Coordinates of C-alpha atoms in Angstrom, one line a residue:
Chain E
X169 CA 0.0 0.0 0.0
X170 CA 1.6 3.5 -1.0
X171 CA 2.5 5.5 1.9
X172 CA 2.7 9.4 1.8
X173 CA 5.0 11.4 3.6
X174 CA 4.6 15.0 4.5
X175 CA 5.9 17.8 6.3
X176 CA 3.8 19.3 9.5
X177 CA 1.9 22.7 7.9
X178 CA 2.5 21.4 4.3
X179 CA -0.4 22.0 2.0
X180 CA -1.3 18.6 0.5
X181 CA -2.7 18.1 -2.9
X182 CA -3.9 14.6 -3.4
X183 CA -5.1 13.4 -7.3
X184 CA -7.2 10.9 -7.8
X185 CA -5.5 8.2 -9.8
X186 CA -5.5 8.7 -13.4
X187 CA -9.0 10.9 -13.0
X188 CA -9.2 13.9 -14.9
X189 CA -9.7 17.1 -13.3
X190 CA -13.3 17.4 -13.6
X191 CA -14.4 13.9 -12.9
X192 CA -16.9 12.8 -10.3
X193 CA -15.7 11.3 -7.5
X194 CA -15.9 10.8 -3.7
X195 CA -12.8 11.2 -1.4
X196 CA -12.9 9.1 2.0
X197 CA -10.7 9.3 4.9
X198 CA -10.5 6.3 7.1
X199 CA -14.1 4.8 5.8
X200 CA -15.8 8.4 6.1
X201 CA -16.9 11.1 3.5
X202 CA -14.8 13.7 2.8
X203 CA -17.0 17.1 2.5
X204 CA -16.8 18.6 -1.0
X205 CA -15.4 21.9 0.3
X206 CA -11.6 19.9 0.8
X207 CA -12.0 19.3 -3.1
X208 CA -11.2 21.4 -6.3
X209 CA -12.6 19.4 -9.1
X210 CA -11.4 16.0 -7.9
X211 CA -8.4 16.6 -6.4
X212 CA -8.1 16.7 -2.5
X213 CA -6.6 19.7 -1.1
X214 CA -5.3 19.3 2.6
X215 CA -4.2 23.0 3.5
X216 CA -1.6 23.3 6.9
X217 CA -1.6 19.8 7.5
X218 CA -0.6 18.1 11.3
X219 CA -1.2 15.0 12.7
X220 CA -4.3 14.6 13.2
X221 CA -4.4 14.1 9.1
X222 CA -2.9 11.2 9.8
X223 CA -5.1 8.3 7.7
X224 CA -6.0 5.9 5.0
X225 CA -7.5 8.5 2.0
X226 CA -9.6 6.7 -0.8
X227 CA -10.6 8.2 -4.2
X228 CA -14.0 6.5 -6.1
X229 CA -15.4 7.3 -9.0
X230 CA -18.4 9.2 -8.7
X231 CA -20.9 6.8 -10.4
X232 CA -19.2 3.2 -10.2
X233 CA -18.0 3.6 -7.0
X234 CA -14.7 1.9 -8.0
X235 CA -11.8 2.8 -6.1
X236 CA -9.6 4.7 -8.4
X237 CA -6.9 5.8 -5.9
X238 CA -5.8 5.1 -2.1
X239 CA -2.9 5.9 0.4
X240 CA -1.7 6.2 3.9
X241 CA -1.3 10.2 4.3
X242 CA 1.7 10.2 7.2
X243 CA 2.7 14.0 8.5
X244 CA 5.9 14.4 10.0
X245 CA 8.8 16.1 9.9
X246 CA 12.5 15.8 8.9
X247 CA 14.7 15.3 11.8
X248 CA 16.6 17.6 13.5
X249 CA 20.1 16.6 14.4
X250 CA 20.8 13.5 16.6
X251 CA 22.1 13.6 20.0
X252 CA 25.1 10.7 20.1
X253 CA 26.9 9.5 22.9
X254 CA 29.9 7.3 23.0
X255 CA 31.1 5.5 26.1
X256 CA 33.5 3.1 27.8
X257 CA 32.2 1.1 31.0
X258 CA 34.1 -1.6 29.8
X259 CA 37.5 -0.7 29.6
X260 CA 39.7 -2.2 27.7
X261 CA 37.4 -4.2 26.4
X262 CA 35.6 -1.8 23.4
X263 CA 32.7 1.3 24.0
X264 CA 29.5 1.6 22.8
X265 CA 27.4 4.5 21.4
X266 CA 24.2 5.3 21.8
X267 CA 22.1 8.4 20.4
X268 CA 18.4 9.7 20.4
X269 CA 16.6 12.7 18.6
X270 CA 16.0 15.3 20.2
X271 CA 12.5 15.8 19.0
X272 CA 10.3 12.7 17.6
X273 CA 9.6 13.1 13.6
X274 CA 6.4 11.2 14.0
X275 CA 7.5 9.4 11.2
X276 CA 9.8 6.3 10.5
X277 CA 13.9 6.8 11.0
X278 CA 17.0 5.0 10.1
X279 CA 20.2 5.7 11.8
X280 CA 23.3 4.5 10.1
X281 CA 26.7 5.3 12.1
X282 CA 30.0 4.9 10.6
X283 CA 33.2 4.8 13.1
X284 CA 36.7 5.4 11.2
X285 CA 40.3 5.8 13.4
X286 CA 42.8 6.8 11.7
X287 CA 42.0 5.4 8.0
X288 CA 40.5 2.2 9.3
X289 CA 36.3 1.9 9.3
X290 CA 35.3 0.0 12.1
X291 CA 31.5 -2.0 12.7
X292 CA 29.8 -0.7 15.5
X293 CA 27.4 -3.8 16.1
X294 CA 24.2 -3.2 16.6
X295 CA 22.6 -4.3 19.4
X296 CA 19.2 -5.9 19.6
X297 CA 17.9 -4.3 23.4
X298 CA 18.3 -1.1 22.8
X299 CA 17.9 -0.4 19.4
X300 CA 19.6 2.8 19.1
X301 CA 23.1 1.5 20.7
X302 CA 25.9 0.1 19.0
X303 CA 29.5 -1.5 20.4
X304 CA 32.6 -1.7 19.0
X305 CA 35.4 -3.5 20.3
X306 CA 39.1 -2.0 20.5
X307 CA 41.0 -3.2 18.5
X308 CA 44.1 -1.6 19.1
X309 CA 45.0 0.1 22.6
X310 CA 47.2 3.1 23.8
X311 CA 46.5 5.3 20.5
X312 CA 46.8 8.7 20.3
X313 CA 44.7 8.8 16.8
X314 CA 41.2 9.7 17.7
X315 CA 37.7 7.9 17.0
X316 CA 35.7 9.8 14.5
X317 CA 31.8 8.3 14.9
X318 CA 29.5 10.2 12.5
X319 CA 25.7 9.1 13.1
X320 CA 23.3 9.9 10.1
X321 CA 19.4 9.9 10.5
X322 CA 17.4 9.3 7.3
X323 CA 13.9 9.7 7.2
X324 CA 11.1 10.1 3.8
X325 CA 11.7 13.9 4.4
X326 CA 15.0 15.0 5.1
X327 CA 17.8 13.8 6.6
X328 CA 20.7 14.6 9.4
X329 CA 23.8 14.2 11.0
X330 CA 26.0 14.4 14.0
X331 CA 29.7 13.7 14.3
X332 CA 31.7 12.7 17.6
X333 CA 35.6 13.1 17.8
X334 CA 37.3 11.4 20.6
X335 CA 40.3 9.4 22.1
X336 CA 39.9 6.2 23.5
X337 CA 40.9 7.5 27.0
X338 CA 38.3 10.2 27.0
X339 CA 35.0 8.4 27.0
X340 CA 35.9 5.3 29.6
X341 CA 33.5 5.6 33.0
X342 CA 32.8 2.9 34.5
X343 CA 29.5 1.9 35.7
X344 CA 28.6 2.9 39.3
X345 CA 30.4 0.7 42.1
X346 CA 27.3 -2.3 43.4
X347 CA 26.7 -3.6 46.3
X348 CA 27.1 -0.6 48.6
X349 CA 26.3 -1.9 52.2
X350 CA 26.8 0.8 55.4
X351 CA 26.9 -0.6 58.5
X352 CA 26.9 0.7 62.1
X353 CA 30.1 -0.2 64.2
X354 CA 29.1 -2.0 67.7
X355 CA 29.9 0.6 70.3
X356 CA 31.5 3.6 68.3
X357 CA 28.7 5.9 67.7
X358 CA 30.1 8.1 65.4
X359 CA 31.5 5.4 63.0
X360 CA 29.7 3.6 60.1
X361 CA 31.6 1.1 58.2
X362 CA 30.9 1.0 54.2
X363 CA 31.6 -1.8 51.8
X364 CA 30.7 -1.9 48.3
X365 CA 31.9 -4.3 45.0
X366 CA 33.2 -3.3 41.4
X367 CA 30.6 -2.9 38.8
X368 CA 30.2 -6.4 37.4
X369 CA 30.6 -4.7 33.9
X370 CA 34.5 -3.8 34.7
X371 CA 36.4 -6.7 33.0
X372 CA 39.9 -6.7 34.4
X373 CA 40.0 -4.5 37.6
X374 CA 43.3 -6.2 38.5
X375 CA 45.2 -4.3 35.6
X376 CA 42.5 -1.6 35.0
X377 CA 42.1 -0.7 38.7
X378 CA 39.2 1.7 40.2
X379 CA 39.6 4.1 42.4
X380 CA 36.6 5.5 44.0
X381 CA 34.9 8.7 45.3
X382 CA 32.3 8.1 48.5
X383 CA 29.9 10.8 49.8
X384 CA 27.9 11.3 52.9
X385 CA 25.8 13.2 55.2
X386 CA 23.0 12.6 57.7
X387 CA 19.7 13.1 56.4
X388 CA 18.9 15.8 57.9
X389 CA 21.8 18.3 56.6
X390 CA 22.3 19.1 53.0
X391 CA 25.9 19.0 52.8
X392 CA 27.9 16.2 51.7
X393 CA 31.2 15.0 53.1
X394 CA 33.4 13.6 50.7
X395 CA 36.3 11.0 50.7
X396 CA 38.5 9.8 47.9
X397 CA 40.0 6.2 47.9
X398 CA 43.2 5.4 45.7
X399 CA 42.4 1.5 46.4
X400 CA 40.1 -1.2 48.7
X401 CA 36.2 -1.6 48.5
X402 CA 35.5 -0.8 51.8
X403 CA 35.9 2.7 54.4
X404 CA 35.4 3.7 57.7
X405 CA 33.7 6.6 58.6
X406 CA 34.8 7.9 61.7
X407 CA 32.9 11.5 61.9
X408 CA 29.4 10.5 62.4
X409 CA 26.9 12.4 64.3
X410 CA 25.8 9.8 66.7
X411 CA 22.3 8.8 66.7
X412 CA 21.7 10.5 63.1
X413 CA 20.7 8.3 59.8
X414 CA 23.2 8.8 57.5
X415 CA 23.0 9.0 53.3
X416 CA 26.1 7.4 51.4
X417 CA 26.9 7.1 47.7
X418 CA 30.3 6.1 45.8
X419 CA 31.3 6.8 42.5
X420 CA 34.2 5.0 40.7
X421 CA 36.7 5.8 38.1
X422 CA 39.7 4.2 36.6
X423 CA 42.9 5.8 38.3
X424 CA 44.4 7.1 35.4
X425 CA 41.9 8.1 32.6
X426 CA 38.3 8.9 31.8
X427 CA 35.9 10.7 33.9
X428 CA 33.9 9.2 37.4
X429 CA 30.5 7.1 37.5
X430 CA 27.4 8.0 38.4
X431 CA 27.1 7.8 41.8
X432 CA 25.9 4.5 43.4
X433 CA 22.5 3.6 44.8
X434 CA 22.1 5.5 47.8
X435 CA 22.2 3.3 51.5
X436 CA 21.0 4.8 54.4
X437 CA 22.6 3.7 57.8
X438 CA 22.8 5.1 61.4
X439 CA 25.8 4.9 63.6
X440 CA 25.4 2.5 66.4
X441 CA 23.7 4.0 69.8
X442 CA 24.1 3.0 73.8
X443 CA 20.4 1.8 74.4
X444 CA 19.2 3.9 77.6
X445 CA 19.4 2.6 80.9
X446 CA 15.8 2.3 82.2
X447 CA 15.7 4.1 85.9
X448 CA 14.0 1.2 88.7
X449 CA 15.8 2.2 91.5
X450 CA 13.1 0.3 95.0
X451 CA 12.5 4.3 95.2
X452 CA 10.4 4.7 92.3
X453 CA 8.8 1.3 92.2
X454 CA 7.6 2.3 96.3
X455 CA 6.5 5.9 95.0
X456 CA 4.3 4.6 92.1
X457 CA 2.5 2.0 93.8
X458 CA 1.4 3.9 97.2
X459 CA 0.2 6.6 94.6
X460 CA -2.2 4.5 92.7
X461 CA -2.1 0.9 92.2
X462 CA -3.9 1.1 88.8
X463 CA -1.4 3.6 87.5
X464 CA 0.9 1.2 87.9
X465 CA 2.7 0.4 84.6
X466 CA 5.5 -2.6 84.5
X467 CA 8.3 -1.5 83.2
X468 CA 9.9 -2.8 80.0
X469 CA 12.0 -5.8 80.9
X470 CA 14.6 -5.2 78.0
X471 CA 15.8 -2.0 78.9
X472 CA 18.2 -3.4 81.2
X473 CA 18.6 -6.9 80.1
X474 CA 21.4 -7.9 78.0
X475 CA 19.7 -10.4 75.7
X476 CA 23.1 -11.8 75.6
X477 CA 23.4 -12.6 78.9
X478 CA 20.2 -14.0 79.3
X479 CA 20.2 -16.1 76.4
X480 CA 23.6 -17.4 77.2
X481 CA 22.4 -18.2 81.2
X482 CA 19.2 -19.6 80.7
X483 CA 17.5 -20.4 83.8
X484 CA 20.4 -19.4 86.3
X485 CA 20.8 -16.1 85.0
X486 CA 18.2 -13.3 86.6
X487 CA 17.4 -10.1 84.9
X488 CA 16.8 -7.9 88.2
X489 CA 14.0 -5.8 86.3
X490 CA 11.9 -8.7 86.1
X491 CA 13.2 -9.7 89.8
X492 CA 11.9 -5.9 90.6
X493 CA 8.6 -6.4 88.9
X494 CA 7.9 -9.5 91.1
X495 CA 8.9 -7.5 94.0
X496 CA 6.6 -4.8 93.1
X497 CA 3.5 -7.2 91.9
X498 CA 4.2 -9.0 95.5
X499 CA 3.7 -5.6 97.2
X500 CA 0.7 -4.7 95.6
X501 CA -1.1 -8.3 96.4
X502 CA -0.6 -8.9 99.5
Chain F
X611 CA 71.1 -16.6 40.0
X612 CA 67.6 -17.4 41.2
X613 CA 65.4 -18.3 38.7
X614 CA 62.9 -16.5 36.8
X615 CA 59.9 -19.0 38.6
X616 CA 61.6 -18.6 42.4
X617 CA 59.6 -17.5 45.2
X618 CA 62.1 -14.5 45.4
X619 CA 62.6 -13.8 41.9
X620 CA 58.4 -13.5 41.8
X621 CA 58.5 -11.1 44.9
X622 CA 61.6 -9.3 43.6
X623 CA 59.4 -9.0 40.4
X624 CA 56.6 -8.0 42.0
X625 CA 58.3 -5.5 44.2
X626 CA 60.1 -4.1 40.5
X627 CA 56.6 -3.8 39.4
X628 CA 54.9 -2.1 41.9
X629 CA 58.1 0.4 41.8
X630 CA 58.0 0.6 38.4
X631 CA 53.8 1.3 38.4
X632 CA 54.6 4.5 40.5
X633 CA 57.6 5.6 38.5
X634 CA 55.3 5.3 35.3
X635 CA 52.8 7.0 37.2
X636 CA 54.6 10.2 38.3
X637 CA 56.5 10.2 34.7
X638 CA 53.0 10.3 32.6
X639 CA 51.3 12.9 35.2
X640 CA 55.1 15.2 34.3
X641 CA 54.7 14.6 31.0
X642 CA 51.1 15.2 30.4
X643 CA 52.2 18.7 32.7
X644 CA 55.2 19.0 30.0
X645 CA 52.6 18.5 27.5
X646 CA 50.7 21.8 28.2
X647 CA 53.3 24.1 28.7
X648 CA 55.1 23.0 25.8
X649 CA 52.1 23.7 23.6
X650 CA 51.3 27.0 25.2
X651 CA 55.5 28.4 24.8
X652 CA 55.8 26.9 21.6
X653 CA 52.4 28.4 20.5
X654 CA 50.6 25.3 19.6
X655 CA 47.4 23.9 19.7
X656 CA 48.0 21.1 22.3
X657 CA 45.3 19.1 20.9
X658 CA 46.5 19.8 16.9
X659 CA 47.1 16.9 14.8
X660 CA 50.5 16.0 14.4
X661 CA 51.7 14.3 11.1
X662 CA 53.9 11.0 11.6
X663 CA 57.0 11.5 13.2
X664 CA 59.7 8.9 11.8
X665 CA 61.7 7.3 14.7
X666 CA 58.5 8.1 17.1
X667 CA 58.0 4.7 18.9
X668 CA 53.5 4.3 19.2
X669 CA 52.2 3.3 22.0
X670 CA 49.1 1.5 20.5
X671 CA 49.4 -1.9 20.2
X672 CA 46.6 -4.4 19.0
X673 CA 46.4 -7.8 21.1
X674 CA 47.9 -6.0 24.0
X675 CA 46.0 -8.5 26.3
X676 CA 47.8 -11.7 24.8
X677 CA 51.3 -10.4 25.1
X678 CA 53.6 -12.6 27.1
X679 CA 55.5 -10.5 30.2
X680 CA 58.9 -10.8 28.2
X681 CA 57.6 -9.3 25.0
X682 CA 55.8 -6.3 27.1
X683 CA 59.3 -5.8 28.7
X684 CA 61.1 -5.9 25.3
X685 CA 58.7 -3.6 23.3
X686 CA 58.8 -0.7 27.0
X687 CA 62.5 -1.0 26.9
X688 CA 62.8 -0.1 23.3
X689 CA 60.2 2.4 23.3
X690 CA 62.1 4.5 26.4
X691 CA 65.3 4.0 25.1
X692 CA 63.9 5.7 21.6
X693 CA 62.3 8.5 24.1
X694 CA 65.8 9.2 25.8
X695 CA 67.4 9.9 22.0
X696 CA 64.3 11.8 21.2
X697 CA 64.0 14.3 24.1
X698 CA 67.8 14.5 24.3
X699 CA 67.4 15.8 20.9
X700 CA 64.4 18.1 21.5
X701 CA 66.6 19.5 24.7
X702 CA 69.5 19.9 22.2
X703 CA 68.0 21.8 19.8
X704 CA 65.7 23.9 22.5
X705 CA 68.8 25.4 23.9
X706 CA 70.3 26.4 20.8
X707 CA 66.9 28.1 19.5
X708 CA 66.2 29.7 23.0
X709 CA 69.0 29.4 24.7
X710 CA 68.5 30.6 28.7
X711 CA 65.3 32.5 27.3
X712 CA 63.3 29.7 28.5
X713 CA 65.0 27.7 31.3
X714 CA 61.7 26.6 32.6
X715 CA 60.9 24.7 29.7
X716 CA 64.4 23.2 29.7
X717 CA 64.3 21.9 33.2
X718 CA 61.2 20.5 32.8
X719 CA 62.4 18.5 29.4
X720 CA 65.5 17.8 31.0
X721 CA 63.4 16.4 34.6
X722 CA 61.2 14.1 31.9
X723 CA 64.7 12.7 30.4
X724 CA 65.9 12.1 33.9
X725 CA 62.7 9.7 34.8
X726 CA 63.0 8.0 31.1
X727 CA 66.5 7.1 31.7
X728 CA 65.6 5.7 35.2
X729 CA 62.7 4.1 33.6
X730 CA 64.5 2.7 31.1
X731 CA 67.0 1.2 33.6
X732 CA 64.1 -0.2 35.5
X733 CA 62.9 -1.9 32.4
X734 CA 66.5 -3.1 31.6
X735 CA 66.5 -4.6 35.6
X736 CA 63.4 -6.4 35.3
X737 CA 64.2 -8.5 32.3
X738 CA 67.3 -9.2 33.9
X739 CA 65.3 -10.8 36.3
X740 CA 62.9 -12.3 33.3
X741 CA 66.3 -14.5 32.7
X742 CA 66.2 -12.5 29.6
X743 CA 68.7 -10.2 29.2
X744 CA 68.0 -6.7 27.6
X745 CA 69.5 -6.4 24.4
X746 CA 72.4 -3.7 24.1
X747 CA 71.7 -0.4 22.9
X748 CA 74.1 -0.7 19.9
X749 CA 72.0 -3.7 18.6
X750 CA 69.0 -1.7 18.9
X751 CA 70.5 1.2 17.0
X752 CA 71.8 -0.5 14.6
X753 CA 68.1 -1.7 14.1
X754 CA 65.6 1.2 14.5
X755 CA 68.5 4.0 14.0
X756 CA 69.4 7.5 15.3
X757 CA 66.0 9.6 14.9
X758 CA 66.7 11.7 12.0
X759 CA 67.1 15.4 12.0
X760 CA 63.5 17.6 11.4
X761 CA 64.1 20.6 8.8
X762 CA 62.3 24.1 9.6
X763 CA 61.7 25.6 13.6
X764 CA 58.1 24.7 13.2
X765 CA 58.4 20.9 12.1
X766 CA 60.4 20.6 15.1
X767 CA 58.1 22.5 17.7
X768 CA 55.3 19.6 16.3
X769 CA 57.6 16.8 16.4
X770 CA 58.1 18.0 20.1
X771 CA 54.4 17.8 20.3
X772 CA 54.3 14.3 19.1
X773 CA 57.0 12.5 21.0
X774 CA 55.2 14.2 24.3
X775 CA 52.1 13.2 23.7
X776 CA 53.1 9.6 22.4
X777 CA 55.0 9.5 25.5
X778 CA 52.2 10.1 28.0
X779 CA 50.4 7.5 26.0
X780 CA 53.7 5.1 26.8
X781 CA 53.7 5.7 30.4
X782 CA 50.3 5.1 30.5
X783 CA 50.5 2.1 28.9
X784 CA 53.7 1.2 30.7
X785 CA 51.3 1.0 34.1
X786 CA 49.4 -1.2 32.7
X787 CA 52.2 -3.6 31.3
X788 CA 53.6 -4.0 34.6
X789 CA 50.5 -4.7 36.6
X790 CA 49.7 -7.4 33.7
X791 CA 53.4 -8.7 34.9
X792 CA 53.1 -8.6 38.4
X793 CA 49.9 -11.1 37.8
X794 CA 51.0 -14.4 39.3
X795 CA 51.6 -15.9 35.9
X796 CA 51.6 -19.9 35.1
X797 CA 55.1 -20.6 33.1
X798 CA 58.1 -18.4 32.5
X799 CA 57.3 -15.0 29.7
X800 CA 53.2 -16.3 29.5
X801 CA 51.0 -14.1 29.5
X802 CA 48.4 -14.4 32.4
X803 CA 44.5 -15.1 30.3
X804 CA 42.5 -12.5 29.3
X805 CA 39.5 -11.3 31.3
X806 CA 36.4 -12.9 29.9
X807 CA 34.2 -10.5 28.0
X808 CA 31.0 -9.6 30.0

């Protein structure tokens, strides 16, 4: 079926087949009548057409009702120029590039990107998921020449083109680093110990190693601490506000070229706190009960308690809370 | 002699690695330093494209990941020794075109020659310890040559250009050689195996 392409705010003349001018005929858009006043003699005139012209137009002749004519009216535009972006998160291994337009055409577009360095064309491989991303592995390493990636976009009317220059060192960054974990450190409460892993997509961090850029700061500030780290997955950090819940993100980067990650999914931690003595002195416990015996609350028996020493004792041990709330329970029954 | 697969030969190797790493590391950050400065006295665009320069050892390599230790160690030693003619010769004729008019400039080429001689030695004392040998600088010359003479002021200003910036690319590479070498490797001069491709 014959498609037609035109641009937004084009006028559209449309003839009917081999028809002459003065000929009978019906024009139909999508199964509906098209009013007389959109014709001069049998032609279709669309005037400052736009999207919503979008459809399947039929000519017939006037008596017969034979169908003399047809097409698919599409109204778009010609596209502007492409947005392309090369990058390396996989260092040494190749880069890919990736691209978008910056304003949708409405209508059907190719892309074809050619990558030459030096005098050598190289394939950028398409890939399947997404479809506007190609890779290319290196083939040589260390070069000074730069990568010259021109990407051309082709549509029915009009076509465009961007061009990228670069050296291979420029465009590696490394995914962000996974796995971030931030832990509190038992009794320091202004530590909090962070760990976090190499993004899986770094091939060989051995030769190629990472060196990484963490951030932090409790919630309720807006101003982030930061820390760089030549080497190790891991960090300490020693300046906490006790008591506060903490924010922290890592970037990476290779240590000698390219540019950082983004930063990491952010993990929220709070240092480790002292868990408040509960106050039963016999005092209190007297004071409450000769006040009102149905104001009488028992206190929580964990607040002094140390499960691990009651779990580890079992019957011998005696948590003295509980031993006071007996007391006070025997006082109040007898 | 111990033996290039000896537990003290592979911590003596990794021990010339690591040093070397650093050394490679200081003499690329100097040189990429070098770089601008040069560009900016000799009025140059640093980034301008620089025709071939004959004698100019590259730094890019294809296969770079299959190369056994010993042929990394060979292909670094050349390449430096090259660089120590080359800047020698770029110090040279700098102090005859300039003179004391730019001292700065001097130092600083004669400070890179200085870590590209120790380098070089470096290189020279870890095939040593590769059981190798390094071979003598008259064979060499008498294979790649003295680098030949440039012509007008300008062609040498942008052959200085080019042996810089192929020279930060060396170091760089040079970091990486030797972290591939300090890789506990499986036989004498094999190359430890390639990362997997994700």
């Amino acid at each position: 079926t014959h498609i037609q392409y035109e641009r937004v705010g084009a006028d559209v003349t449309m003839k009917c087949g081999s028809m002459d001018w003065d000929a009978a005929v019906t024009w139909t858009v999508n199964g509906t009548d098209i009013d007389e006043s959109h014709l001069n003699g049998s032609y279709l005139i669309l005037k400052n057409v736009d999207l919503m012209q979008n459809g399947h137009y039929s000519c017939y002749e006037g008596s017969s009702w034979h169908l003399k004519y047809q097409t698919y009216l599409r109204v778009g535009t010609p596209p502007k120029e492409p947005v392309l972006m090369c990058r390396s998160n996989n260092y040494p291994k190749g880069f890919y590039c990736s691209w978008h337009l910056p304003t949708p055409t409405y209508i059907p577009n190719s892309f074809n990107i050619s990558v030459i360095h030096g005098t050598k064309e190289m394939v950028c491989e398409k890939d399947a998921v997404p479809k506007n991303r190609c890779h290319i592995r290196y083939l040589q390493l260390f070069s000074t020449v730069k990568y010259k990636v021109t990407l051309t976009v082709t549509n029915a009317l009009g076509k465009n083109f961007t061009t990228l220059t670069f050296d291979e060192f420029a465009i590696v960054k490394p995914d962000p680093p996974e796995s971030v974990v931030a832990k509190p450190v038992p009794n320091n409460p202004r530590r909090l110990e962070v760990s976090w892993q190499n993004p899986s997509s770094w091939p060989d961090p051995e030769s190629f190693p990472l060196k990484f850029f963490l951030r932090y700061r409790p919630l309720i500030l807006d101003q982030w601490q930061h820390v760089e780290l030549s080497d190790g997955t891991s960090h300490t950090i020693t300046d906490a506000y006790a008591g506060k819940e903490y924010i922290i993100q890592v970037a990476a980067k290779d240590n000698d070229i390219g540019t950082w990650s983004d930063w990491s999914v952010a993990v929220h931690a709070t240092p480790w706190t002292e868990e408040p003595k509960h106050l039963t002195t016999e005092a209190q416990i007297t004071e409450t009960t000769s006040a009102s015996t149905s104001s009488f609350m028992a206190p929580p028996t964990t607040k002094i308690c140390d499960k691990g020493a009651i779990v580890g004792s079992g019957a011998v041990a005696v948590c003295w809370t509980a031993g006071l709330v007996m007391a006070a329970y025997s006082v109040l029954f007898i | 002699m111990a033996g290039a697969d000896s537990p003290s030969a592979a911590l003596q190797r990794r021990d010339l690695c690591a040093r070397g790493i650093r050394l490679a590391g200081k003499m690329r950050a100097d040189v990429i330093n070098l770089l601008d400065t040069y560009a900016e006295r000799q009025g140059l665009d640093a980034s301008a494209n620089v025709a071939a320069v004959e004698g100019l050892p590259l730094a890019a390599v294809e296969g770079w990941d299959e190369q056994t230790g010993t042929q990394r160690l060979l292909e670094n030693l050349a390449a430096y020794r090259a660089f120590r003619a080359l800047l020698a010769q770029m110090l040279e004729e700098h102090r005859e075109q300039l003179g004391e008019a730019d001292a700065a400039l001097g130092r600083a080429l004669a400070a890179v020659l200085l870590q590209v001689s120790a380098f070089t030695y470096h290189l020279e004392e870890l095939l040593r310890l590769e059981s190798c040998g390094a071979p003598s600088e008259e064979e060499q010359e008498e294979e790649d040559g003295l680098p030949p003479q440039p012509h007008g002021l300008f062609e040498q200003k942008l052959r200085g250009l080019g042996v810089l910036r192929e020279l930060a690319q060396w170091a760089l590479r040079s970091g990486r050689d030797l972290r591939q070498l300090a890789k506990p490797s499986p036989g004498t001069g094999s190359a430890p195996s390639p990362a997997e491709s994700p």
